[in-house]
Tab-separated table of N, CA and C in Angstrom:
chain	number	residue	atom	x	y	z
N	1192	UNK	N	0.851	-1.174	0.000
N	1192	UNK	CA	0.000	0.000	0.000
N	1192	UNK	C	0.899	1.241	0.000
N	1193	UNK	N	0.860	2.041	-1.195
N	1193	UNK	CA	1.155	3.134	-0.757
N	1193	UNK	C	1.276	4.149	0.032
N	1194	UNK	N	2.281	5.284	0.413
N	1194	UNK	CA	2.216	5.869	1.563
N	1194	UNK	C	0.912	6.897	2.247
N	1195	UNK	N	0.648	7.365	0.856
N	1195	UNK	CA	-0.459	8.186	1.044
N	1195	UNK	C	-1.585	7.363	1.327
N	1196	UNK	N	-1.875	6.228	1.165
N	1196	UNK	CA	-3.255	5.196	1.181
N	1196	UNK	C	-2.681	4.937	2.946
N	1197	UNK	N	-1.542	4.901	3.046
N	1197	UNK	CA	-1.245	4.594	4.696
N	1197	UNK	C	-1.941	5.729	5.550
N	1198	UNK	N	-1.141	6.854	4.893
N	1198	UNK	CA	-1.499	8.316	5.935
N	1198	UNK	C	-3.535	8.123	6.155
N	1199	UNK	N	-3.575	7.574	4.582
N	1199	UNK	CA	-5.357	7.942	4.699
N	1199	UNK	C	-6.174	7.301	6.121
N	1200	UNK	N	-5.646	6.360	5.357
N	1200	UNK	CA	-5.904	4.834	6.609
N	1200	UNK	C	-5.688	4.991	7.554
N	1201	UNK	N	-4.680	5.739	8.296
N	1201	UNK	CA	-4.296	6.087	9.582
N	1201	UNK	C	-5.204	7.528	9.862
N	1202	UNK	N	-5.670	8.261	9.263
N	1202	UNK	CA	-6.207	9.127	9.622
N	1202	UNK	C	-7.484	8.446	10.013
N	1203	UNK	N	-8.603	7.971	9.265
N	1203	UNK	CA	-9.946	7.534	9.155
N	1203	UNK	C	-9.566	6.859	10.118
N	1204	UNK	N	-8.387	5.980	11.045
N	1204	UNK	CA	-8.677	4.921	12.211
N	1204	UNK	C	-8.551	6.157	13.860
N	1205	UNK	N	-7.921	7.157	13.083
N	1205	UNK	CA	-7.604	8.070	14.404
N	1205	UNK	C	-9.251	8.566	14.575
N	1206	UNK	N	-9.169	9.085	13.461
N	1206	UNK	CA	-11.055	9.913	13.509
N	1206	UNK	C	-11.960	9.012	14.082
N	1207	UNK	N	-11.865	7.568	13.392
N	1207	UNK	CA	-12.555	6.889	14.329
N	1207	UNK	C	-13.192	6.506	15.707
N	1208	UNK	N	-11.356	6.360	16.022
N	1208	UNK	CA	-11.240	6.533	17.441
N	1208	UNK	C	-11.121	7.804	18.022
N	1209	UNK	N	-11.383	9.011	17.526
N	1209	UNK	CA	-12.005	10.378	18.010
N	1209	UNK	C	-13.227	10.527	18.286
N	1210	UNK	N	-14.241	10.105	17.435
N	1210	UNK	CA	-15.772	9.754	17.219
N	1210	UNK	C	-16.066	8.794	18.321
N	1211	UNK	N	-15.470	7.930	18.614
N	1211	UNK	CA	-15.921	7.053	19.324
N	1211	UNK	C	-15.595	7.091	20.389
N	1212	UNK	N	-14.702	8.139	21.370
N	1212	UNK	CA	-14.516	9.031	22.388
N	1212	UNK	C	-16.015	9.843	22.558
N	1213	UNK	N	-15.985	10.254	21.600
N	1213	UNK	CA	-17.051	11.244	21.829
N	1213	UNK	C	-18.475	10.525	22.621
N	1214	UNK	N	-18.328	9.473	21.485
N	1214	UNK	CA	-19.701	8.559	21.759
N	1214	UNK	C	-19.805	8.269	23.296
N	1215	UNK	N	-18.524	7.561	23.723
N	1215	UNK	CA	-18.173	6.961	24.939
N	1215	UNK	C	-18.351	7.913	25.889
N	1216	UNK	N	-17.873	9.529	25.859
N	1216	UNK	CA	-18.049	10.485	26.571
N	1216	UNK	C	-19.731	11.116	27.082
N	1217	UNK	N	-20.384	10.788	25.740
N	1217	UNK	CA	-21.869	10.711	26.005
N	1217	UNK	C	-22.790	9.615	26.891
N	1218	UNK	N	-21.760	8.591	26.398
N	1218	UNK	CA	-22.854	7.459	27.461
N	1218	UNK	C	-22.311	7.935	28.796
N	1219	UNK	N	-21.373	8.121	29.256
N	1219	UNK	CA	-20.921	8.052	30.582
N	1219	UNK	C	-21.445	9.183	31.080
N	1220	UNK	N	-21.790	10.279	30.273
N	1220	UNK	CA	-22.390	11.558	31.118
N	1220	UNK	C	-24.504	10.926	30.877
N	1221	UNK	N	-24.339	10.069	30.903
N	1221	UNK	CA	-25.871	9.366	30.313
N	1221	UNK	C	-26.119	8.463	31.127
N	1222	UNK	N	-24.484	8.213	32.205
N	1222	UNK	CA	-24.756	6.930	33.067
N	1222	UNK	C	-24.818	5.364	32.652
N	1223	UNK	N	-24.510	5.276	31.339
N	1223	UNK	CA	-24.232	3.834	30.308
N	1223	UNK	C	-23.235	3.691	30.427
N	1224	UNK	N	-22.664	2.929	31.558
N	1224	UNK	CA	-21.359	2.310	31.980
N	1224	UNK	C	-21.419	1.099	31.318
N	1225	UNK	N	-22.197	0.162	31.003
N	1225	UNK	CA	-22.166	-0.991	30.040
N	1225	UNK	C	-21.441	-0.477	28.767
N	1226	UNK	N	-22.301	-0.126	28.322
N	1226	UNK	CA	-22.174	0.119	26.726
N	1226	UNK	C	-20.799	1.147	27.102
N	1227	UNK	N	-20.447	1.711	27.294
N	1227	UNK	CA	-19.287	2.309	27.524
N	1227	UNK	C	-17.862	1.550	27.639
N	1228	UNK	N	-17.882	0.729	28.518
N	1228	UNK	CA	-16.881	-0.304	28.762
N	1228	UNK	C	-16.792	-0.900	27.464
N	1229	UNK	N	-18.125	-1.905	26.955
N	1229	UNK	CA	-18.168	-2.441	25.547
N	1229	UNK	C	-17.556	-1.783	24.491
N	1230	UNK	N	-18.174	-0.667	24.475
N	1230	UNK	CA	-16.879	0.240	23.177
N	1230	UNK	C	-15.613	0.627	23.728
N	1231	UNK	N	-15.140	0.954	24.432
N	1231	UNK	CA	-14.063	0.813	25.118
N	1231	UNK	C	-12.998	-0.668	24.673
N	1232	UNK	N	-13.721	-1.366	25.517
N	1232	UNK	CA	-13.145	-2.292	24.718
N	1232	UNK	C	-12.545	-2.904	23.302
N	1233	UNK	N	-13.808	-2.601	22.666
N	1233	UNK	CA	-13.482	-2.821	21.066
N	1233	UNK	C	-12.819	-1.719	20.455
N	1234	UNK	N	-12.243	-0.855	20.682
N	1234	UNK	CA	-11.420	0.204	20.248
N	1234	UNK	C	-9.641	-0.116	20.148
N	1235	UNK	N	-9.899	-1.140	21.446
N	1235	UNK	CA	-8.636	-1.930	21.386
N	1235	UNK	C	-7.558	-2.106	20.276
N	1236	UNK	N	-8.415	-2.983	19.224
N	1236	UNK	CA	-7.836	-3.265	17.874
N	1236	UNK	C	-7.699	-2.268	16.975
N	1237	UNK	N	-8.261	-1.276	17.160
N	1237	UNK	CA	-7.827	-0.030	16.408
N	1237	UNK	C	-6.730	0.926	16.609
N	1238	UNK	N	-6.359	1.050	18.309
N	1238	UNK	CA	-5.394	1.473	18.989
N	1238	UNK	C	-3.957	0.538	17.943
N	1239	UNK	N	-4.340	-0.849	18.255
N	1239	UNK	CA	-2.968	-1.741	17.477
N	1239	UNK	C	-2.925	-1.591	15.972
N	1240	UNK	N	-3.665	-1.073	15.481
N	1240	UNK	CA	-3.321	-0.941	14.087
N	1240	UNK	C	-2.618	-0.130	13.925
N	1241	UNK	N	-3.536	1.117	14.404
N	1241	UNK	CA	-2.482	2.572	14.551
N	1241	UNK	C	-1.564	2.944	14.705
N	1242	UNK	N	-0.978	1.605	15.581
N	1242	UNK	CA	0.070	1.738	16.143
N	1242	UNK	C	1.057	1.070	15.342
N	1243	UNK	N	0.835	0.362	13.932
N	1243	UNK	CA	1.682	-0.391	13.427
N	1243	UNK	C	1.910	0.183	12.238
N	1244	UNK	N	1.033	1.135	11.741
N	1244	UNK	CA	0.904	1.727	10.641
N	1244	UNK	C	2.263	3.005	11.042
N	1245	UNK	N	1.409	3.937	12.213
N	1245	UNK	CA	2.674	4.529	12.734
N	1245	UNK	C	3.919	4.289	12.854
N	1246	UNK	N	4.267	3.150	13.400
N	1246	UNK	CA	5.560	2.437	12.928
N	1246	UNK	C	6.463	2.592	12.188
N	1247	UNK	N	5.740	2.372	10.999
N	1247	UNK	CA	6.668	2.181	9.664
N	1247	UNK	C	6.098	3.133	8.700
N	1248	UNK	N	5.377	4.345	9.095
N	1248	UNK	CA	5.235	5.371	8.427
N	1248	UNK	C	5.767	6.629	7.773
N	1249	UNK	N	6.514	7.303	7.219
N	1249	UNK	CA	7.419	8.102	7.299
N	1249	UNK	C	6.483	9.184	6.481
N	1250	UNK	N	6.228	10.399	7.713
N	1250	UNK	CA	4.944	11.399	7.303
N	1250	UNK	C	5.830	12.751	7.304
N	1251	UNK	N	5.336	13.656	6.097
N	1251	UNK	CA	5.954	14.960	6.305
N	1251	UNK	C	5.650	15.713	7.029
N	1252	UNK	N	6.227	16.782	7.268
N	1252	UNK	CA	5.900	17.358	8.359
N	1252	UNK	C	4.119	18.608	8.416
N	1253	UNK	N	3.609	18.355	7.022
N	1253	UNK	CA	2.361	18.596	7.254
N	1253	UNK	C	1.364	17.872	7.607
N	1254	UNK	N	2.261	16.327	7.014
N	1254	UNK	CA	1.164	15.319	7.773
N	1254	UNK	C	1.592	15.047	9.295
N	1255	UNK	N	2.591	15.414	9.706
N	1255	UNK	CA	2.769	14.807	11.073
N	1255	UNK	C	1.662	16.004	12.211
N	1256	UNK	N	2.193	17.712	11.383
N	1256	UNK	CA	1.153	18.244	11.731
N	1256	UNK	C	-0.265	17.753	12.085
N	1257	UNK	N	-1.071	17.701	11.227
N	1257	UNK	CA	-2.070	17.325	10.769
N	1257	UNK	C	-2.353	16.036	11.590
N	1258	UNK	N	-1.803	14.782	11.889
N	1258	UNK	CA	-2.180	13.711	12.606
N	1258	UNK	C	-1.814	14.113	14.299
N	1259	UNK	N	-1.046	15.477	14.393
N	1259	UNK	CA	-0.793	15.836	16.076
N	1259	UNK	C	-1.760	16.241	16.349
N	1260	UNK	N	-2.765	17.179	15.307
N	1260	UNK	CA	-4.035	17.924	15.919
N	1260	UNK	C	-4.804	17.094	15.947
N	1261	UNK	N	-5.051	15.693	15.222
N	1261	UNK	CA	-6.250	15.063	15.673
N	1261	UNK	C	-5.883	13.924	16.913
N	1262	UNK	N	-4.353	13.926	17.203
N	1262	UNK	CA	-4.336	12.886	18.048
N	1262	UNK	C	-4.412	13.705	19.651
N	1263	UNK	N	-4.014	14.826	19.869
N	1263	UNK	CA	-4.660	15.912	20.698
N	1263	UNK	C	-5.789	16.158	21.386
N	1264	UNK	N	-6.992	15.778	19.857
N	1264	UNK	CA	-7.956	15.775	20.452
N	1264	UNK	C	-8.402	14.607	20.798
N	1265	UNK	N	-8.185	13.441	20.162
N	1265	UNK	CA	-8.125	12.149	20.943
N	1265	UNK	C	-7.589	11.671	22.523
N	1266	UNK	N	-6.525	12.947	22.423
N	1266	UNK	CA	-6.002	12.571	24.068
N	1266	UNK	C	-6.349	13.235	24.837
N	1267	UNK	N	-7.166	14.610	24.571
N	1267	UNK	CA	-8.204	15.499	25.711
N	1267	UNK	C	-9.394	14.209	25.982
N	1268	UNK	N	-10.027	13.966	24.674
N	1268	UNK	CA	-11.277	12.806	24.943
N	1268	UNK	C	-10.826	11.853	26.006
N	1269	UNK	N	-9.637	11.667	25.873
N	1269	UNK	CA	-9.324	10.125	26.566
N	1269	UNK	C	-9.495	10.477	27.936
N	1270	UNK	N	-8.919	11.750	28.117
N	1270	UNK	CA	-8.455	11.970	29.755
N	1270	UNK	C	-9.283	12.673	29.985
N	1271	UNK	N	-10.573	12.871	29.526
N	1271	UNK	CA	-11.722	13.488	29.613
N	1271	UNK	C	-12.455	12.254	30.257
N	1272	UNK	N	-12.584	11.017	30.001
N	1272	UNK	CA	-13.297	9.847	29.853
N	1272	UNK	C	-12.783	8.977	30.652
């Protein structure tokens, strides 16, 4: 896969797991500690992808930009949650 099909791919799994902060942030202010944990959980495997893609990625520095601001807001969500 090409690099740019990587960056894509790695973006759409970060957004993902941005979106699905959000979600998680709603049940818990909703009191849905089930369903919360449950997605929680399954986010798991997306964390390891990310993390492998990152790896062996070599991003310029507009994309590294660009993946700091959304991983930012992924890590306010997190420590929000």
């Amino acid at each position: 896969m090409p690099y740019s099909e990587q960056y894509k791919q790695l973006m759409l799994q970060y957004t993902q797991l941005r979106n699905s902060a959000e979600d998680i942030s709603r049940m818990i202010d909703n009191e849905d500690f089930d369903n919360a944990l449950t997605m929680i959980n399954a986010r798991e495997e997306i964390f390891l992808s990310c993390k492998c893609i990152r790896k062996y990625l070599e991003l310029t520095p507009v994309q590294e930009k660009e993946l700091n601001v959304l991983l930012d807001e992924l890590k306010e969500l997190e420590v929000k949650n």
